N, CA, C and O atoms as a Tinker XYZ file with bonds, in Angstrom:
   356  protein
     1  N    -41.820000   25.246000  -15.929000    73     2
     2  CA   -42.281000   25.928000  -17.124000    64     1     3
     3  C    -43.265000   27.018000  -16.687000    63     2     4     5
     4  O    -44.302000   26.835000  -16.049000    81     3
     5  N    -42.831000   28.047000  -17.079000    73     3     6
     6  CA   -44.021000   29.399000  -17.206000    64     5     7
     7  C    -45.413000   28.955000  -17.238000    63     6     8     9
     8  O    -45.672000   27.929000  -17.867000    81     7
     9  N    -46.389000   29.628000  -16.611000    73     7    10
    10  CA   -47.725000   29.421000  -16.673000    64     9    11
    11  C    -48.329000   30.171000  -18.434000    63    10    12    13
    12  O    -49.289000   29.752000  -19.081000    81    11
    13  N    -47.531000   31.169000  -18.765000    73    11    14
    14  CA   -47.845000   31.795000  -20.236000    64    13    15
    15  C    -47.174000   30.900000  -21.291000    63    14    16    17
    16  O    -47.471000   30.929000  -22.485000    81    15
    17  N    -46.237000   30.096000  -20.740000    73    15    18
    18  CA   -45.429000   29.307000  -21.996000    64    17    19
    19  C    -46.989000   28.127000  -21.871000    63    18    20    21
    20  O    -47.919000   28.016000  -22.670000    81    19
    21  N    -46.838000   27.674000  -21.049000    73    19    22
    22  CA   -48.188000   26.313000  -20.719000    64    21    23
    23  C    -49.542000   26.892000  -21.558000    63    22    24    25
    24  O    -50.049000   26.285000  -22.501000    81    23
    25  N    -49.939000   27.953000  -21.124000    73    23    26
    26  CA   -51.553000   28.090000  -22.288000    64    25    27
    27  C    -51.093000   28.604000  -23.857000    63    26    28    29
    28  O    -51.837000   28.456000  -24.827000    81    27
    29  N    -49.672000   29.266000  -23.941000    73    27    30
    30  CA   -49.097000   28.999000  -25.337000    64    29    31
    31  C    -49.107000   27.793000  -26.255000    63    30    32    33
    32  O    -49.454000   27.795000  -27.436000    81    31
    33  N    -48.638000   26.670000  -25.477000    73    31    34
    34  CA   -48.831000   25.579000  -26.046000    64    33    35
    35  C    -49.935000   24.737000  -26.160000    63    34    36    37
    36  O    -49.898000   23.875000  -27.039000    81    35
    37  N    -51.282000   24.857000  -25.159000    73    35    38
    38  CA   -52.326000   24.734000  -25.365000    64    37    39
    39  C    -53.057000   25.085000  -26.341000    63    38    40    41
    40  O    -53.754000   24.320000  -27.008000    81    39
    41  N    -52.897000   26.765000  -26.550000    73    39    42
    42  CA   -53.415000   27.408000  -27.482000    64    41    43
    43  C    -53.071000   26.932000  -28.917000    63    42    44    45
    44  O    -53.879000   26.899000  -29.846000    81    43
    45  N    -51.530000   26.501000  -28.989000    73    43    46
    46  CA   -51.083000   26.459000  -30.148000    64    45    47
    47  C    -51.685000   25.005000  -30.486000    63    46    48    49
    48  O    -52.163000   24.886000  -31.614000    81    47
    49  N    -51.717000   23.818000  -29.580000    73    47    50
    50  CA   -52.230000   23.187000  -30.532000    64    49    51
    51  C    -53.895000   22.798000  -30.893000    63    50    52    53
    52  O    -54.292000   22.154000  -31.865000    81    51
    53  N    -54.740000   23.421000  -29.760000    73    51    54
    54  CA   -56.119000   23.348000  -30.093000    64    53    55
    55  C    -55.820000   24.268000  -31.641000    63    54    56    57
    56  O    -56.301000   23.706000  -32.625000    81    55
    57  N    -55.166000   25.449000  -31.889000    73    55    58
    58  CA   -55.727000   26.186000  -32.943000    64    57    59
    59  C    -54.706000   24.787000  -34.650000    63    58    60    61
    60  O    -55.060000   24.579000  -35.811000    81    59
    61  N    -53.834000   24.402000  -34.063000    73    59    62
    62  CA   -53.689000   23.424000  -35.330000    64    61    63
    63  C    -54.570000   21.866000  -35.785000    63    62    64    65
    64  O    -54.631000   21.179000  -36.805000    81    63
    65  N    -55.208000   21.797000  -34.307000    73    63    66
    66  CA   -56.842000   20.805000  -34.705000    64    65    67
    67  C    -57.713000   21.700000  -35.314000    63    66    68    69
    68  O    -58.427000   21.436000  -36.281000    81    67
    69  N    -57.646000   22.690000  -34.773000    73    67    70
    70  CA   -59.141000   23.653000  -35.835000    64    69    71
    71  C    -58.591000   23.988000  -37.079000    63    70    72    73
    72  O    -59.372000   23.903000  -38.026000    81    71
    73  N    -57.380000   24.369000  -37.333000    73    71    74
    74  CA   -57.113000   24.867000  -38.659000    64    73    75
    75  C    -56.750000   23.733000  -39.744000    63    74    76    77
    76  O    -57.142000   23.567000  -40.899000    81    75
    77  N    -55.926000   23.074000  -39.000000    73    75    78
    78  CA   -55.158000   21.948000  -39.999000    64    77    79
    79  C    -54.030000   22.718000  -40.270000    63    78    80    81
    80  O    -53.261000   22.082000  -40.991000    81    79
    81  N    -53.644000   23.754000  -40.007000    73    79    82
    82  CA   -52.209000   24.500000  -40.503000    64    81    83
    83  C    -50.941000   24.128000  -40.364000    63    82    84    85
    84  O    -50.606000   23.631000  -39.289000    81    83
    85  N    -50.021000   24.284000  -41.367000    73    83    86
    86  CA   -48.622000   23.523000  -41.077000    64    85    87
    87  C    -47.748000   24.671000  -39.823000    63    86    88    89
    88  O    -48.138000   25.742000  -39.359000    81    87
    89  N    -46.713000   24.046000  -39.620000    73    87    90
    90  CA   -46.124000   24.596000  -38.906000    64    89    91
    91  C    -45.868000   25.998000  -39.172000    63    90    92    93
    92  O    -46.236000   27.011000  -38.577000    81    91
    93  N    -45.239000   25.844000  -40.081000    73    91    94
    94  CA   -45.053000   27.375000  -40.868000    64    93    95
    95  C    -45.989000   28.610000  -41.202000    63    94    96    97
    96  O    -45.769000   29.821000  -41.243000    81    95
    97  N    -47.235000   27.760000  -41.448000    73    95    98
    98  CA   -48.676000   28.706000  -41.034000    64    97    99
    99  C    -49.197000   28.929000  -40.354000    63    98   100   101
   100  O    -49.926000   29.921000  -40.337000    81    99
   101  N    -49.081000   28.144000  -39.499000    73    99   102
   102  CA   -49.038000   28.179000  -37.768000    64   101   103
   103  C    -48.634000   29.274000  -37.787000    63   102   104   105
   104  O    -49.355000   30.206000  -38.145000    81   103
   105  N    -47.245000   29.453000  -37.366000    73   103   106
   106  CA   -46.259000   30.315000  -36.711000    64   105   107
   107  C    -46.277000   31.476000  -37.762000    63   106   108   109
   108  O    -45.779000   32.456000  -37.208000    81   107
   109  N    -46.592000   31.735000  -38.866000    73   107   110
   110  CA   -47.288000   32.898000  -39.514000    64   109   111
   111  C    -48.136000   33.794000  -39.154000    63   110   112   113
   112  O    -48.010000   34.984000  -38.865000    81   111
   113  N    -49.195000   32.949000  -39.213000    73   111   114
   114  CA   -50.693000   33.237000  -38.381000    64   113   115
   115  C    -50.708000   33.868000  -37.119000    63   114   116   117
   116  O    -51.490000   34.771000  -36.822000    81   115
   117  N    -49.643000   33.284000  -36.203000    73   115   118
   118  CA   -49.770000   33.659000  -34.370000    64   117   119
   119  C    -48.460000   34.973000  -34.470000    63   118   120   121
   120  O    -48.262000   35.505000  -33.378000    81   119
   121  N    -47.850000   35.353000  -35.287000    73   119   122
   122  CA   -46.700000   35.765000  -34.664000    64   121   123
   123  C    -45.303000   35.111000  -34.093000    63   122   124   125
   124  O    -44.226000   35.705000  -34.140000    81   123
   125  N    -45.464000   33.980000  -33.622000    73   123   126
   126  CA   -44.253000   33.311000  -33.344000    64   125   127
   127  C    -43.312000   32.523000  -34.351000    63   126   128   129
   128  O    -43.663000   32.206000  -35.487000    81   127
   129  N    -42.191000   32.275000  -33.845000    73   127   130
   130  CA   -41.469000   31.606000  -35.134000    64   129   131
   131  C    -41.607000   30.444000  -35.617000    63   130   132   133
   132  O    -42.555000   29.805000  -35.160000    81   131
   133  N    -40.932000   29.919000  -36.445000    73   131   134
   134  CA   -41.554000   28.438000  -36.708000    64   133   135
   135  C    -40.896000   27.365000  -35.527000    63   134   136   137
   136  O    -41.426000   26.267000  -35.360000    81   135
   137  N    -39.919000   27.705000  -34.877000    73   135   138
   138  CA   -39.018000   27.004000  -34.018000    64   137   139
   139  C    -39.688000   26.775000  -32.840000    63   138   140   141
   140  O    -39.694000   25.731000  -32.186000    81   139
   141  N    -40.271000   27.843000  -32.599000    73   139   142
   142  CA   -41.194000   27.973000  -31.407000    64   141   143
   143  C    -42.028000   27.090000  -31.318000    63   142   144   145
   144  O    -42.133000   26.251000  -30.423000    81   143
   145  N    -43.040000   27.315000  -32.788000    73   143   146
   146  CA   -44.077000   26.661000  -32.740000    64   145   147
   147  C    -43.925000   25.295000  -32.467000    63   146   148   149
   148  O    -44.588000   24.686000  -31.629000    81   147
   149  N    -42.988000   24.782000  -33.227000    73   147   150
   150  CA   -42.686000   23.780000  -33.348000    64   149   151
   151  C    -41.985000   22.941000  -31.752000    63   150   152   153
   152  O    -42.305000   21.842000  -31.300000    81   151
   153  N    -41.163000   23.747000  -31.305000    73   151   154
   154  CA   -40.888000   23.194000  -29.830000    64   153   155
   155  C    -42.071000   23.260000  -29.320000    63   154   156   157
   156  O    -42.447000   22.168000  -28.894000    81   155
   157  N    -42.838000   24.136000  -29.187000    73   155   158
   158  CA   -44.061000   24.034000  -28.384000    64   157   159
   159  C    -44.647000   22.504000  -28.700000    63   158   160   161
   160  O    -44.675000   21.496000  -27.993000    81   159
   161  N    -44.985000   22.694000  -29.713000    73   159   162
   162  CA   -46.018000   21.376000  -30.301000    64   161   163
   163  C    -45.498000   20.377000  -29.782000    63   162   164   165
   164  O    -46.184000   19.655000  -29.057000    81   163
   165  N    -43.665000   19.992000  -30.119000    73   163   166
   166  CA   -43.501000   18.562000  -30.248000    64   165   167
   167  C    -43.090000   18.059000  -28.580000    63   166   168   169
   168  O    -43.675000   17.150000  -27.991000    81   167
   169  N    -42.012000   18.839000  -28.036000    73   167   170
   170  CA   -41.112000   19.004000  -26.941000    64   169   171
   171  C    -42.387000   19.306000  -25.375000    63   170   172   173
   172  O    -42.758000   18.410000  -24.617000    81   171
   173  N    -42.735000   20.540000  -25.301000    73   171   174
   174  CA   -43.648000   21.087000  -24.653000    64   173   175
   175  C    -45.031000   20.509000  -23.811000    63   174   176   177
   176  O    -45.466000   20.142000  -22.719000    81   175
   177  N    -45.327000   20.732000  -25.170000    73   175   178
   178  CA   -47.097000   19.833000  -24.942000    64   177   179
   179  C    -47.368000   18.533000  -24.288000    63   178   180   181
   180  O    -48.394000   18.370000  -23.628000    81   179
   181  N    -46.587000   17.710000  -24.428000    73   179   182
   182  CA   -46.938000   16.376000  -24.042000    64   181   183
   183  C    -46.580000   16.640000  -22.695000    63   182   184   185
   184  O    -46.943000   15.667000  -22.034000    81   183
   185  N    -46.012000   17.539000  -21.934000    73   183   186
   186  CA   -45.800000   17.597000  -20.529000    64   185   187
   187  C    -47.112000   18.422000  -19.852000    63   186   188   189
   188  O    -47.661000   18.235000  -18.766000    81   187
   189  N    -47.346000   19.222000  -20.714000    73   187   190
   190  CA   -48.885000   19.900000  -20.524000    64   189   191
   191  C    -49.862000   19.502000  -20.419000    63   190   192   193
   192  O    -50.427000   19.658000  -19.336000    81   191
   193  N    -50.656000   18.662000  -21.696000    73   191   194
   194  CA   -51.750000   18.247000  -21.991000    64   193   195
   195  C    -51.210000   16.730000  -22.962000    63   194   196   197
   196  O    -50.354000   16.939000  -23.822000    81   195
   197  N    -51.560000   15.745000  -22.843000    73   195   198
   198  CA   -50.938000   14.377000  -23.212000    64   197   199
   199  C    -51.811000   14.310000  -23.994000    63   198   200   201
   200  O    -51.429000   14.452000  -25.155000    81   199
   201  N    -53.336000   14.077000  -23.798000    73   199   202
   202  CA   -54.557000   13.749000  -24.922000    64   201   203
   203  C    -54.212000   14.672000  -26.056000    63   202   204   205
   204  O    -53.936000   14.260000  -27.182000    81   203
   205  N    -54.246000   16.275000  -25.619000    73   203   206
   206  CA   -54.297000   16.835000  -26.905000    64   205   207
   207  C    -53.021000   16.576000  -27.367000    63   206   208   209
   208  O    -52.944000   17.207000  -28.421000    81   207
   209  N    -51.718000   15.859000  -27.124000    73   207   210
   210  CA   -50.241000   16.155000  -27.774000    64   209   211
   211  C    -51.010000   14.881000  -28.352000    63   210   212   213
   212  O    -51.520000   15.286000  -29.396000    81   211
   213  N    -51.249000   13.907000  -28.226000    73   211   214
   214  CA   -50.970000   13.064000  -29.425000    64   213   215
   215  C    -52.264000   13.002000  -30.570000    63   214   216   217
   216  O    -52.234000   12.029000  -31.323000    81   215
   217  N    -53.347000   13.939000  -30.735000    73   215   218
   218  CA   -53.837000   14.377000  -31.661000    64   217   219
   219  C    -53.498000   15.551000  -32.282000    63   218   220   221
   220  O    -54.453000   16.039000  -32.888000    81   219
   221  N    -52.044000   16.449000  -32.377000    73   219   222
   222  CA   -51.493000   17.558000  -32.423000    64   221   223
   223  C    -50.686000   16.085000  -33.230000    63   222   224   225
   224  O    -50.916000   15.978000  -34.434000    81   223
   225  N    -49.835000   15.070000  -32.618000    73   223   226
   226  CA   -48.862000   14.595000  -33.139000    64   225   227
   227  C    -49.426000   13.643000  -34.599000    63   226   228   229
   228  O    -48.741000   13.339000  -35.575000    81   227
   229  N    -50.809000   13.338000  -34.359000    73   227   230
   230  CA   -51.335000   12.725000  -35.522000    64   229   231
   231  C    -51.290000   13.400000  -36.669000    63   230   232   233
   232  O    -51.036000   12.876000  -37.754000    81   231
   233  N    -51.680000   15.312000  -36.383000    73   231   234
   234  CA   -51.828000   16.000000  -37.536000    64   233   235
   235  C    -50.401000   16.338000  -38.114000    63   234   236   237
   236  O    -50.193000   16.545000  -39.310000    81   235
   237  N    -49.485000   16.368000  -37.167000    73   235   238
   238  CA   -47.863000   16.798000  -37.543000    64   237   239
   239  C    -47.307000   15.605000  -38.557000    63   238   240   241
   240  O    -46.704000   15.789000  -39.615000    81   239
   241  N    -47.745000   14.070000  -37.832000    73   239   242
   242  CA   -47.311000   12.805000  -38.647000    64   241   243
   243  C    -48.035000   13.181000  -39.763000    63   242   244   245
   244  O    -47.124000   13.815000  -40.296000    81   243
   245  N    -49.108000   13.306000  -40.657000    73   243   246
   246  CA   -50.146000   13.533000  -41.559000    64   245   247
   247  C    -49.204000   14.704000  -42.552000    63   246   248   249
   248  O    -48.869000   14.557000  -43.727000    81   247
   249  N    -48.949000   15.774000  -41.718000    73   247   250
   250  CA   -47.912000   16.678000  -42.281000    64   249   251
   251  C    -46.577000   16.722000  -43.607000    63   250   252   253
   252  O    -46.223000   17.248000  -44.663000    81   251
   253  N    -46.182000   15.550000  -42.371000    73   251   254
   254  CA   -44.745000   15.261000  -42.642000    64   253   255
   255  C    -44.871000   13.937000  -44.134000    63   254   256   257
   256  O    -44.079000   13.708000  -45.048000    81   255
   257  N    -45.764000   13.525000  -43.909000    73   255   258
   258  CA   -46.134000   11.859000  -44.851000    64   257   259
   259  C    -46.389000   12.210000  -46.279000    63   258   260   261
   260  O    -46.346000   11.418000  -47.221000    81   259
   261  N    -46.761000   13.975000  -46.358000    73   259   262
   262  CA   -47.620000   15.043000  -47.594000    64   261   263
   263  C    -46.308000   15.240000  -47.878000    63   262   264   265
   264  O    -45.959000   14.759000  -48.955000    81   263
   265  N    -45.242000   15.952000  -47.073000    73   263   266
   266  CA   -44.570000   16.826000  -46.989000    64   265   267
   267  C    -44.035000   17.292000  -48.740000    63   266   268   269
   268  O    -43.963000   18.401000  -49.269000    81   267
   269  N    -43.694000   15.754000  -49.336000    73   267   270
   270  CA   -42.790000   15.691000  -50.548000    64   269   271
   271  C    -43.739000   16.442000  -51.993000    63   270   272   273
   272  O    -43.454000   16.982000  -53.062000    81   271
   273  N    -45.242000   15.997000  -51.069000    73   271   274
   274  CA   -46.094000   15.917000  -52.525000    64   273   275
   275  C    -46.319000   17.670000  -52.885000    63   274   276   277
   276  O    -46.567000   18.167000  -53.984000    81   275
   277  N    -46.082000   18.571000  -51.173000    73   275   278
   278  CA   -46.367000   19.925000  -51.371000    64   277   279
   279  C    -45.625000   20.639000  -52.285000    63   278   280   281
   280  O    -45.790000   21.542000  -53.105000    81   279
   281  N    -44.394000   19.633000  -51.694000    73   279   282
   282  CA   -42.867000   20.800000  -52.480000    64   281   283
   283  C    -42.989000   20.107000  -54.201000    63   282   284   285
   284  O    -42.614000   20.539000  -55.291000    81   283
   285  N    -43.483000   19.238000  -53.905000    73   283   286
   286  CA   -43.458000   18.911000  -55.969000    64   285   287
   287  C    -44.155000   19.623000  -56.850000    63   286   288   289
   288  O    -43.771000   19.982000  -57.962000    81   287
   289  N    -45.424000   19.870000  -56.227000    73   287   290
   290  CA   -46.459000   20.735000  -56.737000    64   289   291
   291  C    -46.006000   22.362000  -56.736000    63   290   292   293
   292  O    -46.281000   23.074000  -57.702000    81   291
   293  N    -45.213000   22.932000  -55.437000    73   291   294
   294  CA   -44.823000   23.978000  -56.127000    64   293   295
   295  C    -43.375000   24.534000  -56.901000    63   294   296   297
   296  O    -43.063000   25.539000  -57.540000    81   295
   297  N    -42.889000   23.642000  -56.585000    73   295   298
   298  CA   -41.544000   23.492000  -57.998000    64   297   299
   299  C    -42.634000   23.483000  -59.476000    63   298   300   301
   300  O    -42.382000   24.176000  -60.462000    81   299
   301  N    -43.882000   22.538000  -59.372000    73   299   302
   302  CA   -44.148000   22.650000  -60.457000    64   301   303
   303  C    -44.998000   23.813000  -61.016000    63   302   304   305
   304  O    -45.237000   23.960000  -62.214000    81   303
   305  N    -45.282000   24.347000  -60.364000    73   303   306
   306  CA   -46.229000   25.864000  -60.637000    64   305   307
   307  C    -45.110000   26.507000  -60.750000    63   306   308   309
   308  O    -45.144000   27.283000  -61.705000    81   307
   309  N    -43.867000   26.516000  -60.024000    73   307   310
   310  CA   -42.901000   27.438000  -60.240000    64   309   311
   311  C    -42.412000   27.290000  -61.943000    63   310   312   313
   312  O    -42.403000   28.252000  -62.710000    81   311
   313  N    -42.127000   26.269000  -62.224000    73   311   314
   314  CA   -41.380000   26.249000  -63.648000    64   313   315
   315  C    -42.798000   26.585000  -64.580000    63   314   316   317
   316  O    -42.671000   27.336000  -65.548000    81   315
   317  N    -44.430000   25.882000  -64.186000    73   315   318
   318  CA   -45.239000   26.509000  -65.115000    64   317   319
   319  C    -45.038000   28.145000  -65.150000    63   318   320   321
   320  O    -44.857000   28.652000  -66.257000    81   319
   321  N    -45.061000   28.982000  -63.997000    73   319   322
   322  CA   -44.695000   30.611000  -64.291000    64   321   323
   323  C    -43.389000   30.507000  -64.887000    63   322   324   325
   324  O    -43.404000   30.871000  -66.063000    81   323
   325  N    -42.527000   30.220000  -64.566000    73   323   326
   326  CA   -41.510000   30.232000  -65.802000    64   325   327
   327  C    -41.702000   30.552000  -67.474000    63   326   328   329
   328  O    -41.694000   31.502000  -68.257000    81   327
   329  N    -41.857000   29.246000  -67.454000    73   327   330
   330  CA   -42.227000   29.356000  -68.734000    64   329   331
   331  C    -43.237000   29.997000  -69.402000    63   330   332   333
   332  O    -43.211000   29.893000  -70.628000    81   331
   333  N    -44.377000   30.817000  -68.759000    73   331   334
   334  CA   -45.064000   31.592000  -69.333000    64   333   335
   335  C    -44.344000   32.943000  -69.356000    63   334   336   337
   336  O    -44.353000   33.617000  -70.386000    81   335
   337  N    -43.872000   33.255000  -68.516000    73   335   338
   338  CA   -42.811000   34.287000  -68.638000    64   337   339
   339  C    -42.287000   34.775000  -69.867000    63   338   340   341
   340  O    -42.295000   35.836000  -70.490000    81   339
   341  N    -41.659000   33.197000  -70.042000    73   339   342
   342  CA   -40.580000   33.137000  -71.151000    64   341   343
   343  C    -41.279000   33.478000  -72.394000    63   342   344   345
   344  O    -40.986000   34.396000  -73.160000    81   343
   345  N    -42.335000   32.547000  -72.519000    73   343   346
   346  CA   -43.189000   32.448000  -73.404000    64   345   347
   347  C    -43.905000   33.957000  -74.096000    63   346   348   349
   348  O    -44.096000   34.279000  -75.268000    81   347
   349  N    -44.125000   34.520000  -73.075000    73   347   350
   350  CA   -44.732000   36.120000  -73.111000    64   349   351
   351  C    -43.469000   37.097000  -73.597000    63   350   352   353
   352  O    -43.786000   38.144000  -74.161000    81   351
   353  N    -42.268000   36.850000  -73.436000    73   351   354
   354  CA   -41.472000   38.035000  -73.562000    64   353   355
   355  C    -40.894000   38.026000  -75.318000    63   354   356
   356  O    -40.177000   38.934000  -75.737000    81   355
């Protein structure tokens, strides 16, 4: 593995202990894709740095356990703009 891929994945996951950011904001935030990020984090890291992969993997498990409650909440803001929409026209 590249010595720039290795502090990539370092980087990437000290900055998702400081932020708390999902993958997708992650890989927003840095420029890279979400695929990336995500190989980095899950695949990558633990060959790099082991301590920090499995406090990277605590916040990803934490992630994934939310995951359902994020997308409910914005389906539901979505249909509240809806209907004000509707409501307004």
């Amino acid at each position: 593995m590249h010595e720039q891929i290795r502090r990539r994945c370092v980087r990437l996951g000290k900055m998702l202990l400081d932020t708390g950011l999902t993958v997708r904001a992650l890989a927003k935030s840095t420029g890279y894709s979400k695929s990336t990020v995500h190989k980095d984090l899950t695949e990558r890291l633990p060959n790099v740095d082991m301590e920090l992969s499995e406090e990277v993997a605590k916040v990803l498990a934490y992630h994934k356990s939310v995951r359902h409650l994020r997308g409910g909440e914005a389906t539901r803001m979505k249909w509240m703009n809806e209907n004000k929409k509707a409501r307004n026209t």
